[in-house]
GROMACS .gro file of C-alpha atoms in nm:
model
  247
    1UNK     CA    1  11.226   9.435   6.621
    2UNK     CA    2  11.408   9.090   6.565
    3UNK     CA    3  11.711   9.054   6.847
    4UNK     CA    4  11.946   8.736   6.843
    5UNK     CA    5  11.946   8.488   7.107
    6UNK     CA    6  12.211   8.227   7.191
    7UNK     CA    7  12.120   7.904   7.366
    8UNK     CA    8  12.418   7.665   7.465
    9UNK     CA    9  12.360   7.296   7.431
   10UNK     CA   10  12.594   7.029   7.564
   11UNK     CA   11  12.502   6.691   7.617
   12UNK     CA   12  12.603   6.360   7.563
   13UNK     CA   13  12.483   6.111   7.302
   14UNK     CA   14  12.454   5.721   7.321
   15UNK     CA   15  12.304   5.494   6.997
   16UNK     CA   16  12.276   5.179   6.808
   17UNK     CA   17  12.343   5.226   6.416
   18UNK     CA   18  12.262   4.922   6.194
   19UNK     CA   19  12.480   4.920   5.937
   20UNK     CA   20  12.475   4.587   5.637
   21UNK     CA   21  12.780   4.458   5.855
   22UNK     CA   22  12.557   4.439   6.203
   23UNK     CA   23  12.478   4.671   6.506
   24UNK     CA   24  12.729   4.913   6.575
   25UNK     CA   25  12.713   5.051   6.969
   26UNK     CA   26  12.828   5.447   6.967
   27UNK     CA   27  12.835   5.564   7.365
   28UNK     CA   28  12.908   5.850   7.515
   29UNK     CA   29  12.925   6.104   7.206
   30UNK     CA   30  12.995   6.443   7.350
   31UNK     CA   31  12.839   6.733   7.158
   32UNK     CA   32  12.875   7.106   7.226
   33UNK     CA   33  12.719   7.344   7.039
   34UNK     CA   34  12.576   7.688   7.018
   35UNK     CA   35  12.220   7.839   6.856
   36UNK     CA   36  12.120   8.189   6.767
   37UNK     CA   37  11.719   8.220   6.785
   38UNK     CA   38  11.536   8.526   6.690
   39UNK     CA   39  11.242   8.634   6.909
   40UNK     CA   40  11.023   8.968   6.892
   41UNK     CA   41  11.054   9.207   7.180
   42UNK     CA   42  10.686   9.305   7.207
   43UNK     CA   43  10.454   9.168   7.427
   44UNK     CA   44  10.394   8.780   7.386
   45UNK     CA   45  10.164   8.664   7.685
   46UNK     CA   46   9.794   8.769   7.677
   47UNK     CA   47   9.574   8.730   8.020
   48UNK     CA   48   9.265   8.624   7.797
   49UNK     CA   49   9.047   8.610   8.111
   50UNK     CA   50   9.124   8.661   8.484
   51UNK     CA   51   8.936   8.568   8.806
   52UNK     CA   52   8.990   8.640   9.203
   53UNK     CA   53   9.064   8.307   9.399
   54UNK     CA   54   9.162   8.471   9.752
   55UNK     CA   55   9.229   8.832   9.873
   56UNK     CA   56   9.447   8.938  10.195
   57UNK     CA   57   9.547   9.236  10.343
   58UNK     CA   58   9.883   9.208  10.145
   59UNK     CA   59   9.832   9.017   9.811
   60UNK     CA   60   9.545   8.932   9.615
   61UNK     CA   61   9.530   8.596   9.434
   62UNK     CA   62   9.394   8.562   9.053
   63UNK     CA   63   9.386   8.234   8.812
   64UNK     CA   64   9.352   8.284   8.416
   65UNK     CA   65   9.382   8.151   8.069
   66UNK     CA   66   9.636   8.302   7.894
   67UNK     CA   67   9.771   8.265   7.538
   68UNK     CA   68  10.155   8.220   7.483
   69UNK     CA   69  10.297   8.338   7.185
   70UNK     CA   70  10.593   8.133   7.109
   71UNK     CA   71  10.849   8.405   7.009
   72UNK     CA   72  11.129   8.170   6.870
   73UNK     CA   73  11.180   7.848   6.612
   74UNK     CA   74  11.209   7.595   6.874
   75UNK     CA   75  10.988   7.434   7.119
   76UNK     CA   76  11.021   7.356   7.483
   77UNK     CA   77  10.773   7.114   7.704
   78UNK     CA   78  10.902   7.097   8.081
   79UNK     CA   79  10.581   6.924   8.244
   80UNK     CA   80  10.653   7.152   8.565
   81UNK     CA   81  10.551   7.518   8.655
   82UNK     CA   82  10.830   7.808   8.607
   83UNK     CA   83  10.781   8.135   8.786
   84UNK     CA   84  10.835   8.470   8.701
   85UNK     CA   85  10.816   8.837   8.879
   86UNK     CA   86  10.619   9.082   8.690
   87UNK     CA   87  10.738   9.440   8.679
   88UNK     CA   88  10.599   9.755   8.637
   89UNK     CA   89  10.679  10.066   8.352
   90UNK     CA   90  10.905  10.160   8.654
   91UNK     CA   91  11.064   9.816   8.733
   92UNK     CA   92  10.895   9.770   9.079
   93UNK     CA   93  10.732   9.438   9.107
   94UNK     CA   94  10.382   9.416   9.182
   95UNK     CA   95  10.344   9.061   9.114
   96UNK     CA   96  10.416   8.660   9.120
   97UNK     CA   97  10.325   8.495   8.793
   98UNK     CA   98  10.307   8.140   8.789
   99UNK     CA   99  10.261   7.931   8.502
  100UNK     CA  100  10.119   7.562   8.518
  101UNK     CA  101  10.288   7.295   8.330
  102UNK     CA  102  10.530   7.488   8.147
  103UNK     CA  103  10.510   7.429   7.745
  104UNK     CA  104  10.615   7.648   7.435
  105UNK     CA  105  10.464   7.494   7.104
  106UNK     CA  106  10.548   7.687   6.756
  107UNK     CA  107  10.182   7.765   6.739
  108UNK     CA  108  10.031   7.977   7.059
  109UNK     CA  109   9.880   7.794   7.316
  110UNK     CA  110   9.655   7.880   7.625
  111UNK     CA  111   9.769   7.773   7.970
  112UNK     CA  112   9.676   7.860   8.311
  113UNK     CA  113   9.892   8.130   8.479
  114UNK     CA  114   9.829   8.209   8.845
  115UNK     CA  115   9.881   8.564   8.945
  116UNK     CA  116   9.983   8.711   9.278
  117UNK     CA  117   9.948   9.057   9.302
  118UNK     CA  118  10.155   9.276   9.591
  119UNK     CA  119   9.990   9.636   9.643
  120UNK     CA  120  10.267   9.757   9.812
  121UNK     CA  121  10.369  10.071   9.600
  122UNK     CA  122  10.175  10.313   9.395
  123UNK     CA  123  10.256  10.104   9.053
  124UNK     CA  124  10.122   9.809   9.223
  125UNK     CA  125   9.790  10.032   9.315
  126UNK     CA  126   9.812  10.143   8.952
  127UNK     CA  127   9.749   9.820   8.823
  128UNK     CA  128   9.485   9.695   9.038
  129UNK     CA  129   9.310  10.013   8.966
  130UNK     CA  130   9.318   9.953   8.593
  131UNK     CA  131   9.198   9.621   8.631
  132UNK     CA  132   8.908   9.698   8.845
  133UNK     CA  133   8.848  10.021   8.576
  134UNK     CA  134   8.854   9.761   8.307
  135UNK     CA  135   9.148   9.856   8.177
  136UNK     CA  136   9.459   9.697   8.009
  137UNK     CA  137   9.790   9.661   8.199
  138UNK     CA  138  10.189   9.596   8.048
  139UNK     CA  139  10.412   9.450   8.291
  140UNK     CA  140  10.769   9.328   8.237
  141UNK     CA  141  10.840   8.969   8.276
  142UNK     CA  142  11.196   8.912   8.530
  143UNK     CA  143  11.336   8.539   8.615
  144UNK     CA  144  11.369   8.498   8.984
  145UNK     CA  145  11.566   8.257   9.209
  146UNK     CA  146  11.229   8.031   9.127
  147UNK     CA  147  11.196   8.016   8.778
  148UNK     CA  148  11.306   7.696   8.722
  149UNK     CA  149  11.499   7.419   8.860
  150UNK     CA  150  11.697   7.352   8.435
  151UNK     CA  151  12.010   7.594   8.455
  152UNK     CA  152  11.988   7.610   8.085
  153UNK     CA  153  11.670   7.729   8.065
  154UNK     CA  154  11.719   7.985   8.364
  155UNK     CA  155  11.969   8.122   8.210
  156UNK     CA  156  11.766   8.126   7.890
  157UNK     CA  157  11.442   8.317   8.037
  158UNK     CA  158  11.713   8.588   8.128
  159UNK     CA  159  11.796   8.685   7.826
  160UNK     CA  160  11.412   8.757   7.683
  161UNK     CA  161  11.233   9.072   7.746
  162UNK     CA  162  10.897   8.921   7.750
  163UNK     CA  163  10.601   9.155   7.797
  164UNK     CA  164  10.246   9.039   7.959
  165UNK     CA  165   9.931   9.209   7.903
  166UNK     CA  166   9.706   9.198   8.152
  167UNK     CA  167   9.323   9.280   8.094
  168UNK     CA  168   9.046   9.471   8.335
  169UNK     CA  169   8.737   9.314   8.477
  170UNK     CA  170   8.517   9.184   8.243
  171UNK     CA  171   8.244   9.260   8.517
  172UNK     CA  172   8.022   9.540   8.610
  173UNK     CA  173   8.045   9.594   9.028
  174UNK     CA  174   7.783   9.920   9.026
  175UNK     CA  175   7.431   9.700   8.886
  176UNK     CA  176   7.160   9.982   8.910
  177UNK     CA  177   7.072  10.298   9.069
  178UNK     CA  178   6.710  10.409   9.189
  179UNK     CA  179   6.600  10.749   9.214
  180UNK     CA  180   6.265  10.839   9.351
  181UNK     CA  181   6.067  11.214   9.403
  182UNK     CA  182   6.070  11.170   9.799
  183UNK     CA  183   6.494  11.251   9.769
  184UNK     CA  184   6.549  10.943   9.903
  185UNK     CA  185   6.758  10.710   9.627
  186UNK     CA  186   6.982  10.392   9.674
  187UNK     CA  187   7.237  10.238   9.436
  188UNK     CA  188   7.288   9.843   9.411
  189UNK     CA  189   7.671   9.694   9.473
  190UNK     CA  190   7.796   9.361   9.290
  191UNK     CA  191   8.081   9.102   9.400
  192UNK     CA  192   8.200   8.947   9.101
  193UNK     CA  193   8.505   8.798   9.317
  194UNK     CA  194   8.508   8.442   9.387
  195UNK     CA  195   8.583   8.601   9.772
  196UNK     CA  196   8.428   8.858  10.006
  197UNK     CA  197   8.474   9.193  10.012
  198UNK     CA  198   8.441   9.488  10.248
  199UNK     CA  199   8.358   9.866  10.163
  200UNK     CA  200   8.527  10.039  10.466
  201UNK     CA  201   8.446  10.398  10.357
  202UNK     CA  202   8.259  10.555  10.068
  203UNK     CA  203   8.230  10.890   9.925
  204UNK     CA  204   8.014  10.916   9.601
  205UNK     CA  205   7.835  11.150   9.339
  206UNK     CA  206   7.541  11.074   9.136
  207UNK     CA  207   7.460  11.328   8.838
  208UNK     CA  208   7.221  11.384   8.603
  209UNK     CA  209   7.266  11.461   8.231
  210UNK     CA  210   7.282  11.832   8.292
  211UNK     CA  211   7.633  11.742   8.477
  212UNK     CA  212   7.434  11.845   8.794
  213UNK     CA  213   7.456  11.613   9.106
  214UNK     CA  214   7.148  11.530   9.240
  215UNK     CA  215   7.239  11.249   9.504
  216UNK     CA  216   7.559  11.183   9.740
  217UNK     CA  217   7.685  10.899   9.889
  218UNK     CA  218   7.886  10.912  10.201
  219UNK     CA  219   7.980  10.635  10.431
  220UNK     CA  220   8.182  10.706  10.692
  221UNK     CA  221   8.491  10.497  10.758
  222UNK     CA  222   8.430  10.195  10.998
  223UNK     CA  223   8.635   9.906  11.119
  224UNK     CA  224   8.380   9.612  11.051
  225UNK     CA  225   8.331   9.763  10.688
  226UNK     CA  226   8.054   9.689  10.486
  227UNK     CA  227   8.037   9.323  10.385
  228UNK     CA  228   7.944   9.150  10.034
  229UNK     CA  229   7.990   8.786   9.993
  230UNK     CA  230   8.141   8.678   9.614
  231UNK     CA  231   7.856   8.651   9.401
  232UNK     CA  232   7.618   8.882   9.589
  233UNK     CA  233   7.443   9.215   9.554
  234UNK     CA  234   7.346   9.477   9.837
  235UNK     CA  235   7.157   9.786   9.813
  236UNK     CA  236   7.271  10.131   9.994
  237UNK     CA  237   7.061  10.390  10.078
  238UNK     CA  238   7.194  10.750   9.974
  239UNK     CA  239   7.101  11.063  10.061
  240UNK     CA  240   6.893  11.336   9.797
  241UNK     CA  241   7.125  11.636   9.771
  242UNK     CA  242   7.023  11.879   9.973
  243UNK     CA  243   7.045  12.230   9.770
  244UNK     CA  244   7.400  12.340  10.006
  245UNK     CA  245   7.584  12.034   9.895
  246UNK     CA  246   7.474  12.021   9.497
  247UNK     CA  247   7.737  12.208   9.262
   0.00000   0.00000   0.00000
């Protein structure tokens, strides 16, 4: 659906007009005027790819490509970064976005948007759970006191109800699983992140393709964790289920 945007310009002009009886000087021309631009309220920022660049205990950093689609008739080039909250379906934000270098062309462009993401309510763990799942997110785009430094153009990110879809992992963390007679098996852990990370506790089934479970998985929770460095694999022995414990 279309909706109606109005963007106030004001300014002031100053020329030189040639004219067959010389150069005519104009300063100081004051103009005034309003514009109604139509924009699309679906969503018009795509995360085309997404990768970790640090991890905390309270926010976890990513840096992507993503494509803009320009939803209006005009274009806009500030050379700076704006700044935006995301929001989830239930307007909590669970996220910083940050875009580089700030430009809307009439075509769509890619630019680099820095995410970072604040786990801090269940919406928040929602969407780090799809992307890890490899599964799309839609959050709402909000201005904040950071957006940008142009009043005209703060005031005109408030008025669009931009939409950003964000994408799941396009990596596998679980790389093989082994299964031998003797009941002893192990399964083989990836770190795609670009930083470390740290299995504290783990409680797994492996089944076969009768749906029965032939193999748990149980670490119990410990403060040093289990570490794997970005890039790395490690393999953890698992129990065979014993016949008790097998459903």
């Amino acid at each position: 659906m279309a909706e109606d945007v109005v963007f106030t310009v004001k300014g002031e002009l100053n020329l030189m007009a040639k004219t067959p009886v010389g150069d005519i000087k104009m300063e100081k021309i004051q103009f005034n005027f309003d514009k109604n631009f139509k924009y699309q309220t679906q969503p018009r920022i795509l995360m085309k790819s997404m990768e970790t660049v640090k991890a905390t205990r309270d926010t976890i950093e990513f840096k992507g490509l993503a494509t803009i689609i320009n939803p209006l008739n005009v274009e806009i080039e500030l050379r700076s970064n704006v700044e935006f909250d995301l929001l989830s379906d239930q307007n909590i934000k669970v996220a910083n976005m940050t875009i580089e270098n700030f430009k809307l062309k009439r075509k769509n462009e890619d630019m680099v948007v820095k995410l970072k993401y604040l786990p801090e309510y269940d919406s928040g763990h929602s969407v780090i759970q799809n992307y890890l799942n490899r599964r799309f997110s839609i959050l709402s785009i909000k201005t904040n006191n950071q957006t940008t430094s142009v009043f005209l153009l703060q005031k005109f990110f408030e008025v669009l109800e931009l939409k950003v879809l964000l994408p799941g992992i396009d990596a596998l963390f679980l790389k093989e699983i082994e299964v031998s007679l003797n009941t002893k098996h192990s399964f083989t852990l990836h770190n795609p992140f670009k930083t470390k990370i740290y299995f504290f506790s783990l409680n797994s089934k492996v089944i076969n393709i009768f749906n029965r479970q032939i193999a748990t998985a149980i670490i119990e929770p410990r403060k040093d964790g289990i570490i794997i460095e970005s890039g790395k694999t490690k393999k953890i022995q698992i129990d065979g289920c014993r016949k008790r414990n097998c459903k």
